[in-house]
Short mmCIF file of C-alpha atoms in Angstrom, two decimals:
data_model
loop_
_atom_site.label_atom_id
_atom_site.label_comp_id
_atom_site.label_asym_id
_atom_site.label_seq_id
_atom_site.Cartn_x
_atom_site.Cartn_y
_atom_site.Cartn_z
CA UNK A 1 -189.11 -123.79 -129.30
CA UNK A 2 -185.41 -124.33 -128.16
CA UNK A 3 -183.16 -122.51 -130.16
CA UNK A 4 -178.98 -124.15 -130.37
CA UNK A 5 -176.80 -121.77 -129.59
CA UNK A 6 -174.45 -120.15 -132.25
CA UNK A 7 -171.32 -122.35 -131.12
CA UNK A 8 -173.27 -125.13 -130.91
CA UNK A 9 -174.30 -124.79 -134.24
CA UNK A 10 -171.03 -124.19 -135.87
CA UNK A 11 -169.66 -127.25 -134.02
CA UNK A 12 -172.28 -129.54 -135.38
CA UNK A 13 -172.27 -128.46 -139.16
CA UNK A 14 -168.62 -128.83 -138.79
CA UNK A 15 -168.64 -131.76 -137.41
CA UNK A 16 -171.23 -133.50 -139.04
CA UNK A 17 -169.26 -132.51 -142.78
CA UNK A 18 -165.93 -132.91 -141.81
CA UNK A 19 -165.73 -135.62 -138.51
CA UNK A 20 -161.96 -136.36 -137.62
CA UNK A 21 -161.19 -134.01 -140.07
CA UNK A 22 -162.53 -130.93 -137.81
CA UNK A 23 -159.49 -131.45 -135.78
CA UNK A 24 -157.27 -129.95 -138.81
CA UNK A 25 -158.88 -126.40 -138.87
CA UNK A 26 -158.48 -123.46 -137.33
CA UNK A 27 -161.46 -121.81 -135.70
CA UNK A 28 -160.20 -118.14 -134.68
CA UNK A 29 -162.40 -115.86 -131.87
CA UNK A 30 -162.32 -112.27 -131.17
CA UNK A 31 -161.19 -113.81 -127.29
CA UNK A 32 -159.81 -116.76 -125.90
CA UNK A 33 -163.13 -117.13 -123.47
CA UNK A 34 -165.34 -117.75 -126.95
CA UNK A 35 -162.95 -120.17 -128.07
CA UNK A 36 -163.57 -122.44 -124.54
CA UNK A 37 -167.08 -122.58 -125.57
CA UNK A 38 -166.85 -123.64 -128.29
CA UNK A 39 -164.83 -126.67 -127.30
CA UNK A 40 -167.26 -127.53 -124.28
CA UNK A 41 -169.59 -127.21 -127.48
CA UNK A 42 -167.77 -129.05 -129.68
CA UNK A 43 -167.07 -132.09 -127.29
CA UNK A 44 -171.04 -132.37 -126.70
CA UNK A 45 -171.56 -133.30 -130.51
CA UNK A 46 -168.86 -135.66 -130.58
CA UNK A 47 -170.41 -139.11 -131.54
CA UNK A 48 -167.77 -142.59 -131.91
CA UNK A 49 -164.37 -142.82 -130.47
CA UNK A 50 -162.34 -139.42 -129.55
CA UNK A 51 -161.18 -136.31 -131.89
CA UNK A 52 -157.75 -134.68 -131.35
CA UNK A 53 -159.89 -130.71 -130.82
CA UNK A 54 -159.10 -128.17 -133.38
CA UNK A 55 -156.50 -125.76 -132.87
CA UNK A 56 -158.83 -122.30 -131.00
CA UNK A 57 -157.18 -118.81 -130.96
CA UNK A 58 -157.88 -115.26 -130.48
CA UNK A 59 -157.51 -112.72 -133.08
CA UNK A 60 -154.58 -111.55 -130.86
CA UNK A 61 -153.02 -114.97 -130.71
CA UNK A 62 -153.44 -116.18 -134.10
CA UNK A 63 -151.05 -112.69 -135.01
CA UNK A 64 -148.75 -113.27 -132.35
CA UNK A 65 -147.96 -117.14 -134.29
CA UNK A 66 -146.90 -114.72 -137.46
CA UNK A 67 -145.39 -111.99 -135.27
CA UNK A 68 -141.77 -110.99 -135.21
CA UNK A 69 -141.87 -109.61 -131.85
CA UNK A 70 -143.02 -110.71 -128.59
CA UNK A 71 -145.61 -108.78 -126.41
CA UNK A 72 -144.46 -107.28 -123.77
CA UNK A 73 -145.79 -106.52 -120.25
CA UNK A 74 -146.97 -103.59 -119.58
CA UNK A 75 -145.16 -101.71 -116.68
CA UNK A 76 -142.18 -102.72 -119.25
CA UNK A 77 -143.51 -100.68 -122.03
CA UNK A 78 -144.18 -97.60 -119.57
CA UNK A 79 -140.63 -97.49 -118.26
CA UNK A 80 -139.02 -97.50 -122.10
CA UNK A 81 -141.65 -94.81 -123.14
CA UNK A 82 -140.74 -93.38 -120.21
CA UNK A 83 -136.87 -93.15 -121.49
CA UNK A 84 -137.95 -91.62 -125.21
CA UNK A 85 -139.86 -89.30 -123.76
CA UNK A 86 -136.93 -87.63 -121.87
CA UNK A 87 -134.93 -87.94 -124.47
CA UNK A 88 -136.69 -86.52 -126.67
CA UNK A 89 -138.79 -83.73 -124.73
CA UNK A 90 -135.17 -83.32 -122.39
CA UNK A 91 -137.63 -83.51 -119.22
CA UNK A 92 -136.21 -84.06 -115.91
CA UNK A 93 -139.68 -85.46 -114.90
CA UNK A 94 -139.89 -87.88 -112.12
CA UNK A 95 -141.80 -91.15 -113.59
CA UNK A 96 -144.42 -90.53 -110.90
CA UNK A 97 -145.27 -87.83 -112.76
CA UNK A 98 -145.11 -89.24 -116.38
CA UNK A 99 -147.46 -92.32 -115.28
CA UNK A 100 -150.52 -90.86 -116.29
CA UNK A 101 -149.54 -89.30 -119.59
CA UNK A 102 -147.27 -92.60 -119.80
CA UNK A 103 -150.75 -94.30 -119.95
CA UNK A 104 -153.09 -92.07 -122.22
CA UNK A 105 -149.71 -92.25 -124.40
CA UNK A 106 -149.82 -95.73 -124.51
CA UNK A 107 -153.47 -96.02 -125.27
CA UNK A 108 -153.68 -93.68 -128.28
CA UNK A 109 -150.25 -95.23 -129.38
CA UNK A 110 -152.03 -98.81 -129.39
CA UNK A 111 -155.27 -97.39 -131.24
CA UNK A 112 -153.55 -95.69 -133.79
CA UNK A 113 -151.65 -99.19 -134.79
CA UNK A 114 -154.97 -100.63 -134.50
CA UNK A 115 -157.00 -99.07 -136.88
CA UNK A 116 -154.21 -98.56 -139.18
CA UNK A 117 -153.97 -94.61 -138.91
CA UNK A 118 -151.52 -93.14 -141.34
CA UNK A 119 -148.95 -92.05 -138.33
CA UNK A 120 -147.54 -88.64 -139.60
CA UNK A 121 -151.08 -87.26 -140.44
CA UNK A 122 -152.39 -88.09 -137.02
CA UNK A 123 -149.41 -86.22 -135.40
CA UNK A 124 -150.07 -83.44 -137.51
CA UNK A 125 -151.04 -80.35 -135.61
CA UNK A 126 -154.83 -79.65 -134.93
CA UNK A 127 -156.40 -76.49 -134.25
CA UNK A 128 -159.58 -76.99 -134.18
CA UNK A 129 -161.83 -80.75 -134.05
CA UNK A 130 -163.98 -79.59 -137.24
CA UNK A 131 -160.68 -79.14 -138.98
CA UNK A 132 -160.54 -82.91 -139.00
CA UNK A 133 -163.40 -83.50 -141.40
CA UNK A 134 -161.72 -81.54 -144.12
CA UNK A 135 -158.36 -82.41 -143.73
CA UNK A 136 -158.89 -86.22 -143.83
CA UNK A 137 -161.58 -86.44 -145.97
CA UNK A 138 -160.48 -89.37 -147.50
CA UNK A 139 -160.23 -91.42 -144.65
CA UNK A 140 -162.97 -94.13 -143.54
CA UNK A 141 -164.88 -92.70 -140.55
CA UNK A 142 -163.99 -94.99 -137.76
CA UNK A 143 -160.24 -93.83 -138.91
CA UNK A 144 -161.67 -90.38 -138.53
CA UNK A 145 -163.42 -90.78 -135.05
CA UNK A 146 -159.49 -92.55 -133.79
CA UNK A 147 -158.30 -89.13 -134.97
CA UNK A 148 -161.19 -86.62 -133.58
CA UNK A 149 -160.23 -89.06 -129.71
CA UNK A 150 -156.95 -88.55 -129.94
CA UNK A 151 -156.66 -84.68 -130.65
CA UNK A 152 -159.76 -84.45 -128.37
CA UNK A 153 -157.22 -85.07 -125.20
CA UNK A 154 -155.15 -82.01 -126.38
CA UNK A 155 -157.30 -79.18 -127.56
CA UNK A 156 -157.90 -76.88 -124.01
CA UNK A 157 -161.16 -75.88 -123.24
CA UNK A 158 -159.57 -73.69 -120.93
CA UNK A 159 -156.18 -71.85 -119.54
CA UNK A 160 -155.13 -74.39 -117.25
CA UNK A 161 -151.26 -75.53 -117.02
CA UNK A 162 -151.78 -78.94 -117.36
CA UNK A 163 -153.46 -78.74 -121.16
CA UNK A 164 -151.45 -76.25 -122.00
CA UNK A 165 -148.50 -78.43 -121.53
CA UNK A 166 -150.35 -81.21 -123.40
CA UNK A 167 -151.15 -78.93 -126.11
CA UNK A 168 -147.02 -78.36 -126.36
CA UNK A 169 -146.51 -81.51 -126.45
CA UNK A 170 -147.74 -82.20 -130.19
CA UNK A 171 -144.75 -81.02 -131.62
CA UNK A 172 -142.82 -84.15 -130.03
CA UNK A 173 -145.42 -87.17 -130.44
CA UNK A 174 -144.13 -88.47 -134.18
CA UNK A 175 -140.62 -88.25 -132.74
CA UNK A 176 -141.81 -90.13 -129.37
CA UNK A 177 -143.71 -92.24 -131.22
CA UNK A 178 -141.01 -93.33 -134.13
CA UNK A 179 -138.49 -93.40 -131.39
CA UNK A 180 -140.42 -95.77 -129.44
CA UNK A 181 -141.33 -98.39 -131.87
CA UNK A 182 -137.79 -98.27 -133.08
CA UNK A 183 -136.47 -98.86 -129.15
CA UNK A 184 -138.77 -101.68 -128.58
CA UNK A 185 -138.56 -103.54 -131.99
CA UNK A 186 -134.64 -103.31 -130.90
CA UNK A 187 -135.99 -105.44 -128.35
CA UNK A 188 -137.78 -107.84 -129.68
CA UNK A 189 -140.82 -106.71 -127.99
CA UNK A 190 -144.06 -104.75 -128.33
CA UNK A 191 -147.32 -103.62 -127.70
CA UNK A 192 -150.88 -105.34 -129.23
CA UNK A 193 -151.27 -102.27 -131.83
CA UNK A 194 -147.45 -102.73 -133.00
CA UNK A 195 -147.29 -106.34 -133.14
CA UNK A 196 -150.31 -106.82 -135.07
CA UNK A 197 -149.64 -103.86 -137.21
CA UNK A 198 -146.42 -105.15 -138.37
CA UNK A 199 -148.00 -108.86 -138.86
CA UNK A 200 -150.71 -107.01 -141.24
CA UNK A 201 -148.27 -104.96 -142.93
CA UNK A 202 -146.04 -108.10 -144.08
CA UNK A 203 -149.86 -109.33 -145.39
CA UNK A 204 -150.75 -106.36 -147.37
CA UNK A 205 -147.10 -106.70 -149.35
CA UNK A 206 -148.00 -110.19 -150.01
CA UNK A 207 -145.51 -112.75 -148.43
CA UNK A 208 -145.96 -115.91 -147.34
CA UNK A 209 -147.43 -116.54 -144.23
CA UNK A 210 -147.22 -120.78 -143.15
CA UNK A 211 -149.81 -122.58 -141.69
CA UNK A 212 -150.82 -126.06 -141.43
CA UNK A 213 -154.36 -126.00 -141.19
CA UNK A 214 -157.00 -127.54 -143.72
CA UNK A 215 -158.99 -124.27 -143.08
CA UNK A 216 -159.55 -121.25 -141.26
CA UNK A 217 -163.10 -120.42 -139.35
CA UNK A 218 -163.75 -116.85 -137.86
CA UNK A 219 -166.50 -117.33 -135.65
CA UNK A 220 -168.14 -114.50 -133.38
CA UNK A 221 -166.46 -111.43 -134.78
CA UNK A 222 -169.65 -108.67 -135.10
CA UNK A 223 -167.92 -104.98 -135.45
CA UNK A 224 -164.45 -105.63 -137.33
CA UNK A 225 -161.74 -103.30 -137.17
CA UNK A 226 -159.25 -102.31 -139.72
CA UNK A 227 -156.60 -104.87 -138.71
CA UNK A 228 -159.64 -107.41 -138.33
CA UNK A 229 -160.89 -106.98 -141.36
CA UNK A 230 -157.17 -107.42 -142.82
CA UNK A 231 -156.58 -110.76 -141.74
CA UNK A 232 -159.71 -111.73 -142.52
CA UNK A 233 -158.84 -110.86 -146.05
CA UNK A 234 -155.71 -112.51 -146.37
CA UNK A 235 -157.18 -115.89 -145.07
CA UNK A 236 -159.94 -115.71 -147.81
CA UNK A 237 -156.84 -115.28 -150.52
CA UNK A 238 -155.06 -117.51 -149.54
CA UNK A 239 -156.86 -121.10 -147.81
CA UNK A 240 -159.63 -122.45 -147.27
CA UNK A 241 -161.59 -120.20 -144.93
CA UNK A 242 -165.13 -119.84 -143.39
CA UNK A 243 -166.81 -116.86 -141.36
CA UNK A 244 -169.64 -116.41 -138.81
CA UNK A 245 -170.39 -113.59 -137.43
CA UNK A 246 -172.78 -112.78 -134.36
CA UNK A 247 -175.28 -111.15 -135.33
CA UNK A 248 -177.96 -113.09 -133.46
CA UNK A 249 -178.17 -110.14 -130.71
CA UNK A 250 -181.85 -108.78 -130.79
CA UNK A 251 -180.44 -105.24 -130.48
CA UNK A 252 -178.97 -105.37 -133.96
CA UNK A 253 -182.43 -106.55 -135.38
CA UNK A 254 -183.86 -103.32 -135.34
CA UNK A 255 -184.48 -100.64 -138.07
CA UNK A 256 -180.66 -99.00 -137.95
CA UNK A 257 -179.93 -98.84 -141.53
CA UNK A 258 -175.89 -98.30 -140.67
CA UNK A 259 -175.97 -101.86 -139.11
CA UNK A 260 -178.34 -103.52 -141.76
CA UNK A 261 -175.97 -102.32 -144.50
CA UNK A 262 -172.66 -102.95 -141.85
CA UNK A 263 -174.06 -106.58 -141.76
CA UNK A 264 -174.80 -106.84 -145.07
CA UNK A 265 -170.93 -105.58 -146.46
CA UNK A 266 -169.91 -107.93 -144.23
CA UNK A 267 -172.16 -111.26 -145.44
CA UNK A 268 -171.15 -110.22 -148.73
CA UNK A 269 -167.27 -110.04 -148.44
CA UNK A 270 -166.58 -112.94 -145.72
CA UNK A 271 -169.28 -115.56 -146.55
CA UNK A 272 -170.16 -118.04 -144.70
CA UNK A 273 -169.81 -121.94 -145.99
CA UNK A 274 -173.16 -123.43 -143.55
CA UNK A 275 -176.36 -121.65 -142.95
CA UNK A 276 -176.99 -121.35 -139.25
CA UNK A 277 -180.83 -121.10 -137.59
CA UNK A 278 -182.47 -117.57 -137.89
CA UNK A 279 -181.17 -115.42 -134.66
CA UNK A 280 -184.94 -115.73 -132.14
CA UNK A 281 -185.33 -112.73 -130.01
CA UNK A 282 -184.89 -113.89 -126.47
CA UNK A 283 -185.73 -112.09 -123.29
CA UNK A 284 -182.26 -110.88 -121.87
CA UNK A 285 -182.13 -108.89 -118.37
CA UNK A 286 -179.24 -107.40 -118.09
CA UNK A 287 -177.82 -105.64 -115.05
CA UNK A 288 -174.73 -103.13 -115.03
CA UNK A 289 -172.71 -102.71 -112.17
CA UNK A 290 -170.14 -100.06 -111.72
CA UNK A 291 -166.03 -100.86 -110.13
CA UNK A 292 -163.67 -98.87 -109.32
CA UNK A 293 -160.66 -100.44 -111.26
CA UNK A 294 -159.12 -102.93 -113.25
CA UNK A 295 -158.86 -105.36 -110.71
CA UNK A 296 -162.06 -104.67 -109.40
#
């Protein structure tokens, strides 16, 4: 028996409640490709004369509407780490040389915005990865796994110069990182983490965020993370908003309790307005190939 696809079957419950009126909401992805899916989707339900399409963003774009700073490119945000860091470390290293820690900086910078890591207590000296269970006890354990990958980078198995000098290098991160948010918000720019940190932080205290949609619809999202979940939130408070999430993969059908109860925290705190089909196990063959970059 066929089975519709999950963005086909979002775009005809919506369609078939709302008609013209579809073209007021919002339907938010976790990327931009989902979101040209589901208008290819969308356009082959389309009965009677033509629709003006809904408004489709990422999760990345629908924070950069509310953001106060604009995302900057990246070789941008390497050069002016690149200037905190000598200030504040006083190294006469050539940038050459920083690239690669510019990088891993960068990185760990982004995921500790991300997932909403309390910033002095991840810069807090760490002596040993099991000290991390005890010490932040209280956090949620994907906030404790950002914490054990991060201090993971800096804790030498060995003697060698080049973790030792990482390992010195703790006692300057809060500065470098402080500094640098403070450089680049003098800017007007910043990186995905910051941006949508600082969107989520103005949510949490409340204010007013405008939009001019008759709803909001979060379709595909499967694994949230902290900001994620966040936004997700505020939406519910404060308009008229729907969720779907993909769970239709056969590989999260099996007997895992953590994603049974994952899915079902999830059902039960962003509800969803339409039921969809039961997910059908399909045969997939999938086939990995390895590249050697980013461009690759």
């Amino acid at each position: 028996m066929f089975m519709k696809s999950f963005l086909r079957q979002i775009a005809e419950q919506y369609y078939s409640a709302y008609g013209k009126e579809v073209s007021n909401f919002c339907f938010v992805f976790p990327n931009k490709r989902a979101g040209l899916f589901f208008k290819k989707e969308l356009s082959a339900v389309l009965t009677g004369e033509p629709i003006f399409m809904p408004a489709t963003l990422s999760i990345n774009n629908l924070l950069q509407v509310y953001a106060d700073l604009e995302q900057a490119e990246h070789i941008t945000l390497l050069f002016q780490l690149y200037v905190v860091y000598q200030n504040v470390t006083k190294s006469s290293e050539s940038f050459d040389n920083f690239y690669p820690l510019g990088e891993m900086m960068l990185k760990d910078f982004n995921e500790v915005d991300t997932y909403l890591v309390d910033v002095h207590q991840i810069f807090t000296h760490i002596s040993d990865l099991k000290e991390i269970d005890t010490r932040f006890d209280y956090l949620t354990p994907e906030q404790i796994e950002v914490i054990r990958h991060f201090w993971s980078h800096f804790l030498p198995a060995d003697e060698k110069v080049l973790k030792r000098s990482y390992l010195n290098l703790w006692q300057s991160l809060e500065t470098i990182y402080t500094q640098f948010q403070t450089a680049l918000a003098e800017r007007k720019i910043g990186y995905e983490g910051m941006i949508s940190r600082r969107v989520v932080e103005r949510m949490k205290r409340g204010d007013d965020l405008k939009y001019d949609y008759k709803g909001v619809v979060f379709v595909g999202f499967n694994a949230l993370n902290p900001i994620e979940k966040e936004v997700m939130k505020y939406f519910k408070k404060c308009v008229n908003t729907d969720f779907y999430f993909d769970y239709q993969s056969p590989f999260l059908n099996g007997n895992d309790d953590f994603v049974r109860q994952y899915i079902k925290e999830n059902q039960m705190l962003f509800p969803s307005h339409f039921e969809l089909e039961a997910a059908v196990d399909v045969p997939h063959n999938v086939e990995v190939v390895s590249v050697a970059s980013k461009i690759g």
